[in-house]
JSON list of C-alpha atoms in Angstrom, two decimals:
[
{"chain": "A", "resi": 1103, "resn": "MET", "atom": "CA", "xyz": [214.45, 184.19, 92.56]},
{"chain": "A", "resi": 1104, "resn": "ALA", "atom": "CA", "xyz": [217.03, 186.60, 93.94]},
{"chain": "A", "resi": 1105, "resn": "THR", "atom": "CA", "xyz": [218.78, 188.82, 91.44]},
{"chain": "A", "resi": 1106, "resn": "ALA", "atom": "CA", "xyz": [222.53, 189.19, 91.19]},
{"chain": "A", "resi": 1107, "resn": "ALA", "atom": "CA", "xyz": [224.19, 192.37, 92.33]},
{"chain": "A", "resi": 1108, "resn": "MET", "atom": "CA", "xyz": [224.67, 194.84, 89.53]},
{"chain": "A", "resi": 1109, "resn": "PRO", "atom": "CA", "xyz": [228.26, 194.82, 88.23]},
{"chain": "A", "resi": 1110, "resn": "ARG", "atom": "CA", "xyz": [230.18, 198.02, 87.96]},
{"chain": "A", "resi": 1111, "resn": "GLU", "atom": "CA", "xyz": [229.86, 200.01, 84.75]},
{"chain": "A", "resi": 1112, "resn": "ALA", "atom": "CA", "xyz": [230.95, 198.21, 81.60]},
{"chain": "A", "resi": 1113, "resn": "PRO", "atom": "CA", "xyz": [234.10, 199.44, 79.86]},
{"chain": "A", "resi": 1114, "resn": "ALA", "atom": "CA", "xyz": [233.81, 201.83, 76.91]},
{"chain": "A", "resi": 1115, "resn": "VAL", "atom": "CA", "xyz": [235.03, 199.12, 74.51]},
{"chain": "A", "resi": 1116, "resn": "LEU", "atom": "CA", "xyz": [232.62, 196.26, 75.02]},
{"chain": "A", "resi": 1117, "resn": "PRO", "atom": "CA", "xyz": [232.95, 192.89, 73.24]},
{"chain": "A", "resi": 1118, "resn": "ARG", "atom": "CA", "xyz": [229.88, 191.82, 71.36]},
{"chain": "A", "resi": 1119, "resn": "HIS", "atom": "CA", "xyz": [230.40, 188.10, 71.94]},
{"chain": "A", "resi": 1120, "resn": "VAL", "atom": "CA", "xyz": [232.15, 186.48, 74.89]},
{"chain": "A", "resi": 1121, "resn": "ALA", "atom": "CA", "xyz": [232.72, 182.74, 75.29]},
{"chain": "A", "resi": 1122, "resn": "ILE", "atom": "CA", "xyz": [233.78, 181.00, 78.50]},
{"chain": "A", "resi": 1123, "resn": "ILE", "atom": "CA", "xyz": [235.37, 177.63, 79.12]},
{"chain": "A", "resi": 1124, "resn": "MET", "atom": "CA", "xyz": [233.94, 176.95, 82.58]},
{"chain": "A", "resi": 1125, "resn": "ASP", "atom": "CA", "xyz": [236.73, 174.98, 84.23]},
{"chain": "A", "resi": 1126, "resn": "GLY", "atom": "CA", "xyz": [237.57, 174.14, 87.82]},
{"chain": "A", "resi": 1127, "resn": "ASN", "atom": "CA", "xyz": [234.40, 172.73, 89.39]},
{"chain": "A", "resi": 1128, "resn": "GLY", "atom": "CA", "xyz": [236.16, 169.55, 90.48]},
{"chain": "A", "resi": 1129, "resn": "ARG", "atom": "CA", "xyz": [239.16, 171.36, 91.98]},
{"chain": "A", "resi": 1130, "resn": "TRP", "atom": "CA", "xyz": [236.84, 173.78, 93.76]},
{"chain": "A", "resi": 1131, "resn": "ALA", "atom": "CA", "xyz": [235.11, 170.82, 95.41]},
{"chain": "A", "resi": 1132, "resn": "ALA", "atom": "CA", "xyz": [238.38, 169.04, 96.21]},
{"chain": "A", "resi": 1133, "resn": "GLN", "atom": "CA", "xyz": [239.74, 172.13, 97.98]},
{"chain": "A", "resi": 1134, "resn": "ARG", "atom": "CA", "xyz": [236.68, 171.96, 100.24]},
{"chain": "A", "resi": 1135, "resn": "HIS", "atom": "CA", "xyz": [236.78, 168.16, 100.67]},
{"chain": "A", "resi": 1136, "resn": "LEU", "atom": "CA", "xyz": [233.44, 167.88, 98.88]},
{"chain": "A", "resi": 1137, "resn": "PRO", "atom": "CA", "xyz": [232.32, 165.46, 96.16]},
{"chain": "A", "resi": 1138, "resn": "ARG", "atom": "CA", "xyz": [232.76, 166.62, 92.56]},
{"chain": "A", "resi": 1139, "resn": "ALA", "atom": "CA", "xyz": [228.99, 166.91, 92.22]},
{"chain": "A", "resi": 1140, "resn": "ALA", "atom": "CA", "xyz": [229.06, 169.72, 94.78]},
{"chain": "A", "resi": 1141, "resn": "GLY", "atom": "CA", "xyz": [231.47, 171.61, 92.56]},
{"chain": "A", "resi": 1142, "resn": "HIS", "atom": "CA", "xyz": [229.15, 171.20, 89.58]},
{"chain": "A", "resi": 1143, "resn": "ARG", "atom": "CA", "xyz": [226.23, 172.48, 91.66]},
{"chain": "A", "resi": 1144, "resn": "ALA", "atom": "CA", "xyz": [228.27, 175.52, 92.63]},
{"chain": "A", "resi": 1145, "resn": "GLY", "atom": "CA", "xyz": [229.15, 175.94, 88.97]},
{"chain": "A", "resi": 1146, "resn": "VAL", "atom": "CA", "xyz": [225.45, 176.25, 88.11]},
{"chain": "A", "resi": 1147, "resn": "GLU", "atom": "CA", "xyz": [225.17, 179.14, 90.56]},
{"chain": "A", "resi": 1148, "resn": "ALA", "atom": "CA", "xyz": [228.12, 180.78, 88.80]},
{"chain": "A", "resi": 1149, "resn": "VAL", "atom": "CA", "xyz": [226.30, 180.37, 85.48]},
{"chain": "A", "resi": 1150, "resn": "ARG", "atom": "CA", "xyz": [223.35, 182.26, 86.93]},
{"chain": "A", "resi": 1151, "resn": "SER", "atom": "CA", "xyz": [225.54, 185.06, 88.26]},
{"chain": "A", "resi": 1152, "resn": "VAL", "atom": "CA", "xyz": [227.54, 185.49, 85.08]},
{"chain": "A", "resi": 1153, "resn": "THR", "atom": "CA", "xyz": [224.61, 185.28, 82.65]},
{"chain": "A", "resi": 1154, "resn": "ARG", "atom": "CA", "xyz": [222.74, 187.93, 84.61]},
{"chain": "A", "resi": 1155, "resn": "ALA", "atom": "CA", "xyz": [225.81, 190.14, 84.75]},
{"chain": "A", "resi": 1156, "resn": "ALA", "atom": "CA", "xyz": [226.40, 189.71, 81.02]},
{"chain": "A", "resi": 1157, "resn": "ARG", "atom": "CA", "xyz": [222.87, 190.92, 80.32]},
{"chain": "A", "resi": 1158, "resn": "ALA", "atom": "CA", "xyz": [223.22, 193.84, 82.70]},
{"chain": "A", "resi": 1159, "resn": "MET", "atom": "CA", "xyz": [226.48, 194.91, 81.07]},
{"chain": "A", "resi": 1160, "resn": "GLY", "atom": "CA", "xyz": [225.03, 194.80, 77.58]},
{"chain": "A", "resi": 1161, "resn": "LEU", "atom": "CA", "xyz": [226.74, 191.81, 75.94]},
{"chain": "A", "resi": 1162, "resn": "GLU", "atom": "CA", "xyz": [225.03, 190.72, 72.73]},
{"chain": "A", "resi": 1163, "resn": "ALA", "atom": "CA", "xyz": [226.04, 187.08, 73.06]},
{"chain": "A", "resi": 1164, "resn": "LEU", "atom": "CA", "xyz": [227.49, 184.81, 75.73]},
{"chain": "A", "resi": 1165, "resn": "THR", "atom": "CA", "xyz": [228.58, 181.26, 74.90]},
{"chain": "A", "resi": 1166, "resn": "LEU", "atom": "CA", "xyz": [229.27, 178.76, 77.68]},
{"chain": "A", "resi": 1167, "resn": "TYR", "atom": "CA", "xyz": [231.12, 175.47, 77.23]},
{"chain": "A", "resi": 1168, "resn": "ALA", "atom": "CA", "xyz": [228.93, 173.22, 79.37]},
{"chain": "A", "resi": 1169, "resn": "PHE", "atom": "CA", "xyz": [229.59, 169.69, 78.04]},
{"chain": "A", "resi": 1170, "resn": "SER", "atom": "CA", "xyz": [232.21, 168.78, 75.48]},
{"chain": "A", "resi": 1171, "resn": "SER", "atom": "CA", "xyz": [232.13, 165.80, 73.15]},
{"chain": "A", "resi": 1172, "resn": "GLU", "atom": "CA", "xyz": [235.05, 164.43, 75.20]},
{"chain": "A", "resi": 1173, "resn": "ASN", "atom": "CA", "xyz": [233.17, 164.66, 78.52]},
{"chain": "A", "resi": 1174, "resn": "TRP", "atom": "CA", "xyz": [231.55, 161.28, 77.82]},
{"chain": "A", "resi": 1175, "resn": "ARG", "atom": "CA", "xyz": [234.87, 159.80, 78.97]},
{"chain": "A", "resi": 1176, "resn": "ARG", "atom": "CA", "xyz": [234.14, 160.88, 82.54]},
{"chain": "A", "resi": 1177, "resn": "PRO", "atom": "CA", "xyz": [232.71, 158.41, 85.06]},
{"chain": "A", "resi": 1178, "resn": "GLU", "atom": "CA", "xyz": [229.10, 157.47, 84.38]},
{"chain": "A", "resi": 1179, "resn": "ASP", "atom": "CA", "xyz": [227.87, 158.84, 87.71]},
{"chain": "A", "resi": 1180, "resn": "GLU", "atom": "CA", "xyz": [229.47, 162.23, 87.02]},
{"chain": "A", "resi": 1181, "resn": "VAL", "atom": "CA", "xyz": [227.92, 162.41, 83.56]},
{"chain": "A", "resi": 1182, "resn": "GLY", "atom": "CA", "xyz": [224.57, 161.55, 85.14]},
{"chain": "A", "resi": 1183, "resn": "ALA", "atom": "CA", "xyz": [225.02, 164.31, 87.70]},
{"chain": "A", "resi": 1184, "resn": "LEU", "atom": "CA", "xyz": [225.79, 166.82, 84.95]},
{"chain": "A", "resi": 1185, "resn": "MET", "atom": "CA", "xyz": [222.61, 165.81, 83.12]},
{"chain": "A", "resi": 1186, "resn": "LYS", "atom": "CA", "xyz": [220.58, 166.35, 86.29]},
{"chain": "A", "resi": 1187, "resn": "LEU", "atom": "CA", "xyz": [222.10, 169.80, 86.75]},
{"chain": "A", "resi": 1188, "resn": "LEU", "atom": "CA", "xyz": [221.31, 170.71, 83.15]},
{"chain": "A", "resi": 1189, "resn": "LYS", "atom": "CA", "xyz": [217.69, 169.73, 83.74]},
{"chain": "A", "resi": 1190, "resn": "PHE", "atom": "CA", "xyz": [217.68, 171.68, 87.01]},
{"chain": "A", "resi": 1191, "resn": "PHE", "atom": "CA", "xyz": [218.99, 174.81, 85.27]},
{"chain": "A", "resi": 1192, "resn": "ILE", "atom": "CA", "xyz": [216.42, 174.65, 82.48]},
{"chain": "A", "resi": 1193, "resn": "ARG", "atom": "CA", "xyz": [213.49, 174.00, 84.80]},
{"chain": "A", "resi": 1194, "resn": "ASN", "atom": "CA", "xyz": [214.46, 176.73, 87.25]},
{"chain": "A", "resi": 1195, "resn": "ASP", "atom": "CA", "xyz": [215.82, 179.42, 84.93]},
{"chain": "A", "resi": 1196, "resn": "LEU", "atom": "CA", "xyz": [213.83, 179.15, 81.72]},
{"chain": "A", "resi": 1197, "resn": "ALA", "atom": "CA", "xyz": [211.07, 181.46, 82.94]},
{"chain": "A", "resi": 1198, "resn": "GLU", "atom": "CA", "xyz": [213.67, 184.12, 83.71]},
{"chain": "A", "resi": 1199, "resn": "LEU", "atom": "CA", "xyz": [215.26, 183.76, 80.26]},
{"chain": "A", "resi": 1200, "resn": "VAL", "atom": "CA", "xyz": [211.84, 184.13, 78.62]},
{"chain": "A", "resi": 1201, "resn": "ARG", "atom": "CA", "xyz": [211.00, 187.15, 80.79]},
{"chain": "A", "resi": 1202, "resn": "GLU", "atom": "CA", "xyz": [214.35, 188.81, 80.05]},
{"chain": "A", "resi": 1203, "resn": "ASN", "atom": "CA", "xyz": [213.92, 188.35, 76.27]},
{"chain": "A", "resi": 1204, "resn": "VAL", "atom": "CA", "xyz": [216.98, 186.06, 76.05]},
{"chain": "A", "resi": 1205, "resn": "ARG", "atom": "CA", "xyz": [217.42, 183.92, 72.94]},
{"chain": "A", "resi": 1206, "resn": "LEU", "atom": "CA", "xyz": [218.71, 180.49, 73.92]},
{"chain": "A", "resi": 1207, "resn": "ARG", "atom": "CA", "xyz": [220.94, 178.65, 71.46]},
{"chain": "A", "resi": 1208, "resn": "VAL", "atom": "CA", "xyz": [222.60, 175.25, 71.66]},
{"chain": "A", "resi": 1209, "resn": "LEU", "atom": "CA", "xyz": [225.86, 174.35, 69.94]},
{"chain": "A", "resi": 1210, "resn": "GLY", "atom": "CA", "xyz": [226.61, 170.66, 69.52]},
{"chain": "A", "resi": 1211, "resn": "ASP", "atom": "CA", "xyz": [224.75, 167.40, 69.11]},
{"chain": "A", "resi": 1212, "resn": "TYR", "atom": "CA", "xyz": [222.63, 167.53, 72.25]},
{"chain": "A", "resi": 1213, "resn": "ARG", "atom": "CA", "xyz": [220.30, 164.87, 70.82]},
{"chain": "A", "resi": 1214, "resn": "ARG", "atom": "CA", "xyz": [222.73, 162.25, 72.04]},
{"chain": "A", "resi": 1215, "resn": "PHE", "atom": "CA", "xyz": [221.60, 163.13, 75.57]},
{"chain": "A", "resi": 1216, "resn": "PRO", "atom": "CA", "xyz": [218.84, 161.18, 77.38]},
{"chain": "A", "resi": 1217, "resn": "ALA", "atom": "CA", "xyz": [215.36, 161.68, 75.93]},
{"chain": "A", "resi": 1218, "resn": "ASP", "atom": "CA", "xyz": [214.06, 163.68, 78.89]},
{"chain": "A", "resi": 1219, "resn": "VAL", "atom": "CA", "xyz": [217.00, 166.12, 78.59]},
{"chain": "A", "resi": 1220, "resn": "VAL", "atom": "CA", "xyz": [216.45, 166.48, 74.84]},
{"chain": "A", "resi": 1221, "resn": "GLU", "atom": "CA", "xyz": [212.78, 167.21, 75.45]},
{"chain": "A", "resi": 1222, "resn": "LEU", "atom": "CA", "xyz": [213.60, 169.95, 77.96]},
{"chain": "A", "resi": 1223, "resn": "VAL", "atom": "CA", "xyz": [216.20, 171.52, 75.65]},
{"chain": "A", "resi": 1224, "resn": "ASP", "atom": "CA", "xyz": [213.79, 171.45, 72.70]},
{"chain": "A", "resi": 1225, "resn": "ASP", "atom": "CA", "xyz": [211.13, 173.14, 74.79]},
{"chain": "A", "resi": 1226, "resn": "ALA", "atom": "CA", "xyz": [213.55, 175.81, 76.00]},
{"chain": "A", "resi": 1227, "resn": "LEU", "atom": "CA", "xyz": [214.69, 176.54, 72.44]},
{"chain": "A", "resi": 1228, "resn": "GLU", "atom": "CA", "xyz": [211.10, 176.79, 71.23]},
{"chain": "A", "resi": 1229, "resn": "ARG", "atom": "CA", "xyz": [209.99, 179.08, 74.06]},
{"chain": "A", "resi": 1230, "resn": "THR", "atom": "CA", "xyz": [212.85, 181.52, 73.49]},
{"chain": "A", "resi": 1231, "resn": "ALA", "atom": "CA", "xyz": [212.97, 181.35, 69.68]},
{"chain": "A", "resi": 1232, "resn": "ALA", "atom": "CA", "xyz": [210.96, 184.54, 69.16]},
{"chain": "A", "resi": 1233, "resn": "ASN", "atom": "CA", "xyz": [212.94, 186.56, 71.70]},
{"chain": "A", "resi": 1234, "resn": "THR", "atom": "CA", "xyz": [214.92, 189.49, 70.33]},
{"chain": "A", "resi": 1235, "resn": "GLY", "atom": "CA", "xyz": [217.34, 190.22, 73.17]},
{"chain": "A", "resi": 1236, "resn": "PRO", "atom": "CA", "xyz": [220.80, 188.92, 74.05]},
{"chain": "A", "resi": 1237, "resn": "ILE", "atom": "CA", "xyz": [221.85, 185.42, 73.01]},
{"chain": "A", "resi": 1238, "resn": "LEU", "atom": "CA", "xyz": [222.82, 182.76, 75.53]},
{"chain": "A", "resi": 1239, "resn": "ALA", "atom": "CA", "xyz": [224.49, 179.90, 73.67]},
{"chain": "A", "resi": 1240, "resn": "ILE", "atom": "CA", "xyz": [225.19, 176.67, 75.55]},
{"chain": "A", "resi": 1241, "resn": "ALA", "atom": "CA", "xyz": [227.69, 174.20, 74.06]},
{"chain": "A", "resi": 1242, "resn": "LEU", "atom": "CA", "xyz": [226.36, 170.70, 74.73]},
{"chain": "A", "resi": 1243, "resn": "ASN", "atom": "CA", "xyz": [228.17, 167.64, 73.39]},
{"chain": "A", "resi": 1244, "resn": "TYR", "atom": "CA", "xyz": [230.16, 170.12, 71.32]},
{"chain": "A", "resi": 1245, "resn": "GLY", "atom": "CA", "xyz": [233.57, 169.72, 69.73]},
{"chain": "A", "resi": 1246, "resn": "ALA", "atom": "CA", "xyz": [235.11, 172.25, 67.37]},
{"chain": "A", "resi": 1247, "resn": "GLN", "atom": "CA", "xyz": [236.90, 169.64, 65.23]},
{"chain": "A", "resi": 1248, "resn": "ALA", "atom": "CA", "xyz": [233.61, 167.79, 64.67]},
{"chain": "A", "resi": 1249, "resn": "GLU", "atom": "CA", "xyz": [231.96, 171.11, 63.79]},
{"chain": "A", "resi": 1250, "resn": "LEU", "atom": "CA", "xyz": [234.62, 171.78, 61.13]},
{"chain": "A", "resi": 1251, "resn": "VAL", "atom": "CA", "xyz": [234.36, 168.23, 59.76]},
{"chain": "A", "resi": 1252, "resn": "THR", "atom": "CA", "xyz": [230.58, 168.66, 59.43]},
{"chain": "A", "resi": 1253, "resn": "ALA", "atom": "CA", "xyz": [231.03, 172.00, 57.65]},
{"chain": "A", "resi": 1254, "resn": "ALA", "atom": "CA", "xyz": [233.52, 170.44, 55.22]},
{"chain": "A", "resi": 1255, "resn": "ARG", "atom": "CA", "xyz": [231.18, 167.53, 54.51]},
{"chain": "A", "resi": 1256, "resn": "ARG", "atom": "CA", "xyz": [228.27, 169.87, 53.79]},
{"chain": "A", "resi": 1257, "resn": "LEU", "atom": "CA", "xyz": [230.36, 171.85, 51.32]},
{"chain": "A", "resi": 1258, "resn": "ALA", "atom": "CA", "xyz": [231.57, 168.62, 49.70]},
{"chain": "A", "resi": 1259, "resn": "GLU", "atom": "CA", "xyz": [227.96, 167.44, 49.37]},
{"chain": "A", "resi": 1260, "resn": "ARG", "atom": "CA", "xyz": [227.01, 170.72, 47.69]},
{"chain": "A", "resi": 1261, "resn": "ALA", "atom": "CA", "xyz": [229.96, 170.35, 45.33]},
{"chain": "A", "resi": 1262, "resn": "ALA", "atom": "CA", "xyz": [228.89, 166.83, 44.36]},
{"chain": "A", "resi": 1263, "resn": "ARG", "atom": "CA", "xyz": [225.16, 167.53, 44.22]},
{"chain": "A", "resi": 1264, "resn": "ASP", "atom": "CA", "xyz": [224.94, 171.11, 42.98]},
{"chain": "A", "resi": 1265, "resn": "GLY", "atom": "CA", "xyz": [228.28, 171.60, 41.27]},
{"chain": "A", "resi": 1266, "resn": "LEU", "atom": "CA", "xyz": [229.66, 174.03, 43.83]},
{"chain": "A", "resi": 1267, "resn": "ALA", "atom": "CA", "xyz": [233.00, 175.16, 42.41]},
{"chain": "A", "resi": 1268, "resn": "PRO", "atom": "CA", "xyz": [235.92, 174.54, 44.80]},
{"chain": "A", "resi": 1269, "resn": "GLU", "atom": "CA", "xyz": [237.44, 177.95, 44.06]},
{"chain": "A", "resi": 1270, "resn": "THR", "atom": "CA", "xyz": [234.29, 179.63, 45.41]},
{"chain": "A", "resi": 1271, "resn": "ILE", "atom": "CA", "xyz": [234.78, 178.08, 48.86]},
{"chain": "A", "resi": 1272, "resn": "ASP", "atom": "CA", "xyz": [236.24, 180.79, 51.08]},
{"chain": "A", "resi": 1273, "resn": "ALA", "atom": "CA", "xyz": [236.19, 181.69, 54.76]},
{"chain": "A", "resi": 1274, "resn": "ALA", "atom": "CA", "xyz": [232.68, 183.11, 54.48]},
{"chain": "A", "resi": 1275, "resn": "ALA", "atom": "CA", "xyz": [231.43, 179.86, 52.93]},
{"chain": "A", "resi": 1276, "resn": "ILE", "atom": "CA", "xyz": [232.86, 177.84, 55.80]},
{"chain": "A", "resi": 1277, "resn": "GLU", "atom": "CA", "xyz": [231.50, 180.23, 58.44]},
{"chain": "A", "resi": 1278, "resn": "ALA", "atom": "CA", "xyz": [228.04, 179.90, 56.90]},
{"chain": "A", "resi": 1279, "resn": "GLU", "atom": "CA", "xyz": [228.15, 176.17, 57.72]},
{"chain": "A", "resi": 1280, "resn": "LEU", "atom": "CA", "xyz": [229.26, 176.58, 61.34]},
{"chain": "A", "resi": 1281, "resn": "GLU", "atom": "CA", "xyz": [226.90, 176.34, 64.29]},
{"chain": "A", "resi": 1282, "resn": "THR", "atom": "CA", "xyz": [227.72, 179.93, 65.23]},
{"chain": "A", "resi": 1283, "resn": "ARG", "atom": "CA", "xyz": [226.72, 181.34, 61.85]},
{"chain": "A", "resi": 1284, "resn": "ASP", "atom": "CA", "xyz": [223.98, 183.53, 63.35]},
{"chain": "A", "resi": 1285, "resn": "LEU", "atom": "CA", "xyz": [226.04, 184.73, 66.33]},
{"chain": "A", "resi": 1286, "resn": "PRO", "atom": "CA", "xyz": [228.23, 187.85, 66.35]},
{"chain": "A", "resi": 1287, "resn": "PRO", "atom": "CA", "xyz": [231.95, 187.24, 65.72]},
{"chain": "A", "resi": 1288, "resn": "LEU", "atom": "CA", "xyz": [233.73, 185.99, 68.82]},
{"chain": "A", "resi": 1289, "resn": "ASP", "atom": "CA", "xyz": [235.62, 188.84, 70.51]},
{"chain": "A", "resi": 1290, "resn": "LEU", "atom": "CA", "xyz": [236.79, 187.40, 73.83]},
{"chain": "A", "resi": 1291, "resn": "LEU", "atom": "CA", "xyz": [237.36, 183.83, 75.00]},
{"chain": "A", "resi": 1292, "resn": "ILE", "atom": "CA", "xyz": [237.90, 183.28, 78.73]},
{"chain": "A", "resi": 1293, "resn": "ARG", "atom": "CA", "xyz": [239.08, 180.12, 80.43]},
{"chain": "A", "resi": 1294, "resn": "THR", "atom": "CA", "xyz": [238.92, 179.78, 84.19]},
{"chain": "A", "resi": 1295, "resn": "SER", "atom": "CA", "xyz": [241.01, 177.67, 86.59]},
{"chain": "A", "resi": 1296, "resn": "GLY", "atom": "CA", "xyz": [244.47, 178.57, 85.27]},
{"chain": "A", "resi": 1297, "resn": "GLU", "atom": "CA", "xyz": [244.55, 176.09, 82.39]},
{"chain": "A", "resi": 1298, "resn": "GLN", "atom": "CA", "xyz": [245.82, 177.61, 79.14]},
{"chain": "A", "resi": 1299, "resn": "ARG", "atom": "CA", "xyz": [244.36, 175.62, 76.26]},
{"chain": "A", "resi": 1300, "resn": "LEU", "atom": "CA", "xyz": [241.21, 175.77, 74.11]},
{"chain": "A", "resi": 1301, "resn": "SER", "atom": "CA", "xyz": [240.15, 172.14, 74.61]},
{"chain": "A", "resi": 1302, "resn": "ASN", "atom": "CA", "xyz": [238.49, 171.79, 71.20]},
{"chain": "A", "resi": 1303, "resn": "PHE", "atom": "CA", "xyz": [236.26, 174.84, 71.75]},
{"chain": "A", "resi": 1304, "resn": "LEU", "atom": "CA", "xyz": [235.41, 177.35, 68.99]},
{"chain": "A", "resi": 1305, "resn": "LEU", "atom": "CA", "xyz": [238.71, 176.79, 67.18]},
{"chain": "A", "resi": 1306, "resn": "TRP", "atom": "CA", "xyz": [237.70, 178.57, 63.98]},
{"chain": "A", "resi": 1307, "resn": "GLN", "atom": "CA", "xyz": [235.82, 181.33, 65.78]},
{"chain": "A", "resi": 1308, "resn": "ALA", "atom": "CA", "xyz": [238.76, 182.06, 68.09]},
{"chain": "A", "resi": 1309, "resn": "ALA", "atom": "CA", "xyz": [241.14, 182.85, 65.21]},
{"chain": "A", "resi": 1310, "resn": "TYR", "atom": "CA", "xyz": [241.16, 186.57, 66.04]},
{"chain": "A", "resi": 1311, "resn": "ALA", "atom": "CA", "xyz": [239.46, 186.53, 69.43]},
{"chain": "A", "resi": 1312, "resn": "GLU", "atom": "CA", "xyz": [241.27, 187.89, 72.46]},
{"chain": "A", "resi": 1313, "resn": "LEU", "atom": "CA", "xyz": [242.19, 185.07, 74.86]},
{"chain": "A", "resi": 1314, "resn": "LEU", "atom": "CA", "xyz": [242.12, 185.49, 78.62]},
{"chain": "A", "resi": 1315, "resn": "PHE", "atom": "CA", "xyz": [243.20, 182.78, 81.05]},
{"chain": "A", "resi": 1316, "resn": "VAL", "atom": "CA", "xyz": [242.37, 183.42, 84.70]},
{"chain": "A", "resi": 1317, "resn": "ASP", "atom": "CA", "xyz": [243.30, 181.42, 87.80]},
{"chain": "A", "resi": 1318, "resn": "THR", "atom": "CA", "xyz": [239.82, 181.74, 89.33]},
{"chain": "A", "resi": 1319, "resn": "LEU", "atom": "CA", "xyz": [237.97, 178.44, 89.57]},
{"chain": "A", "resi": 1320, "resn": "TRP", "atom": "CA", "xyz": [234.63, 178.57, 87.79]},
{"chain": "A", "resi": 1321, "resn": "PRO", "atom": "CA", "xyz": [232.38, 178.44, 90.90]},
{"chain": "A", "resi": 1322, "resn": "ASP", "atom": "CA", "xyz": [234.17, 181.58, 92.15]},
{"chain": "A", "resi": 1323, "resn": "PHE", "atom": "CA", "xyz": [233.86, 183.45, 88.83]},
{"chain": "A", "resi": 1324, "resn": "ASP", "atom": "CA", "xyz": [231.19, 186.09, 89.37]},
{"chain": "A", "resi": 1325, "resn": "ALA", "atom": "CA", "xyz": [229.94, 189.45, 88.09]},
{"chain": "A", "resi": 1326, "resn": "ALA", "atom": "CA", "xyz": [233.05, 191.24, 89.35]},
{"chain": "A", "resi": 1327, "resn": "ALA", "atom": "CA", "xyz": [235.31, 188.72, 87.62]},
{"chain": "A", "resi": 1328, "resn": "LEU", "atom": "CA", "xyz": [233.41, 189.19, 84.37]},
{"chain": "A", "resi": 1329, "resn": "ALA", "atom": "CA", "xyz": [233.72, 192.97, 84.69]},
{"chain": "A", "resi": 1330, "resn": "ALA", "atom": "CA", "xyz": [237.47, 192.63, 85.23]},
{"chain": "A", "resi": 1331, "resn": "ALA", "atom": "CA", "xyz": [237.73, 190.43, 82.12]},
{"chain": "A", "resi": 1332, "resn": "LEU", "atom": "CA", "xyz": [235.87, 193.02, 80.06]},
{"chain": "A", "resi": 1333, "resn": "ASP", "atom": "CA", "xyz": [238.15, 195.74, 81.43]},
{"chain": "A", "resi": 1334, "resn": "SER", "atom": "CA", "xyz": [241.15, 193.71, 80.25]},
{"chain": "A", "resi": 1335, "resn": "PHE", "atom": "CA", "xyz": [239.58, 193.33, 76.81]},
{"chain": "A", "resi": 1336, "resn": "GLY", "atom": "CA", "xyz": [238.96, 197.06, 76.60]},
{"chain": "A", "resi": 1337, "resn": "LYS", "atom": "CA", "xyz": [242.66, 197.79, 77.13]},
{"chain": "A", "resi": 1338, "resn": "ARG", "atom": "CA", "xyz": [243.86, 195.56, 74.31]},
{"chain": "A", "resi": 1339, "resn": "GLN", "atom": "CA", "xyz": [244.62, 196.70, 70.77]},
{"chain": "A", "resi": 1340, "resn": "ARG", "atom": "CA", "xyz": [243.14, 194.48, 68.07]},
{"chain": "A", "resi": 1341, "resn": "ARG", "atom": "CA", "xyz": [245.04, 194.78, 64.79]},
{"chain": "A", "resi": 1342, "resn": "TYR", "atom": "CA", "xyz": [243.85, 191.67, 62.91]},
{"chain": "A", "resi": 1343, "resn": "GLY", "atom": "CA", "xyz": [247.28, 191.28, 61.35]},
{"chain": "A", "resi": 1344, "resn": "GLY", "atom": "CA", "xyz": [247.70, 194.97, 60.51]},
{"chain": "A", "resi": 1345, "resn": "LEU", "atom": "CA", "xyz": [249.65, 197.75, 62.19]}
]
């Protein structure tokens, strides 16, 4: 498998955890008078390019919004095509992730997917579980509001079952129930395609993340685009409410 070109040197101030809302596959295809499936295929190639660049530049964690809990509303044939591409990515790229010591994580209820997809995801998670390198988190059937509801329910169950005192529930207690609890804090959230909304993605985690909205359609987002985004992050001042 060909390797991506090395990106230029990472900025001095490097985010630990970057998340990307990968948007624009359909518009990319429409601009070229191609079916939407062609845009999704091109989007998989962008995933390869960006994940390799992220490793080369030293990111600790990269989270990609691949399939939201709302994406089930799309036409059945498009959902089916997305499932096929997910299987294609796992089958073709898992060996590289294992070799590069990448820890694969999944956010969301991926067990709603077809059984053959669930089996492939389970295998990928198992084969990378002992890796100690960078984290690649894929959001599959993920929705931030559902994540927060689940966290609240777990705390309520502990209160009813174990007598957890309400006054002891703080931000740390909630974060411990989130699916990102073992990931570094989110530093930078990027959305491609020019849209400027979070679309139910990492709402809690993005509270103090830097947000970057770029016009580039996802299939055209590459190592150079990632480097430019990290440069932008490095120029920002993060005060967390202080001076």
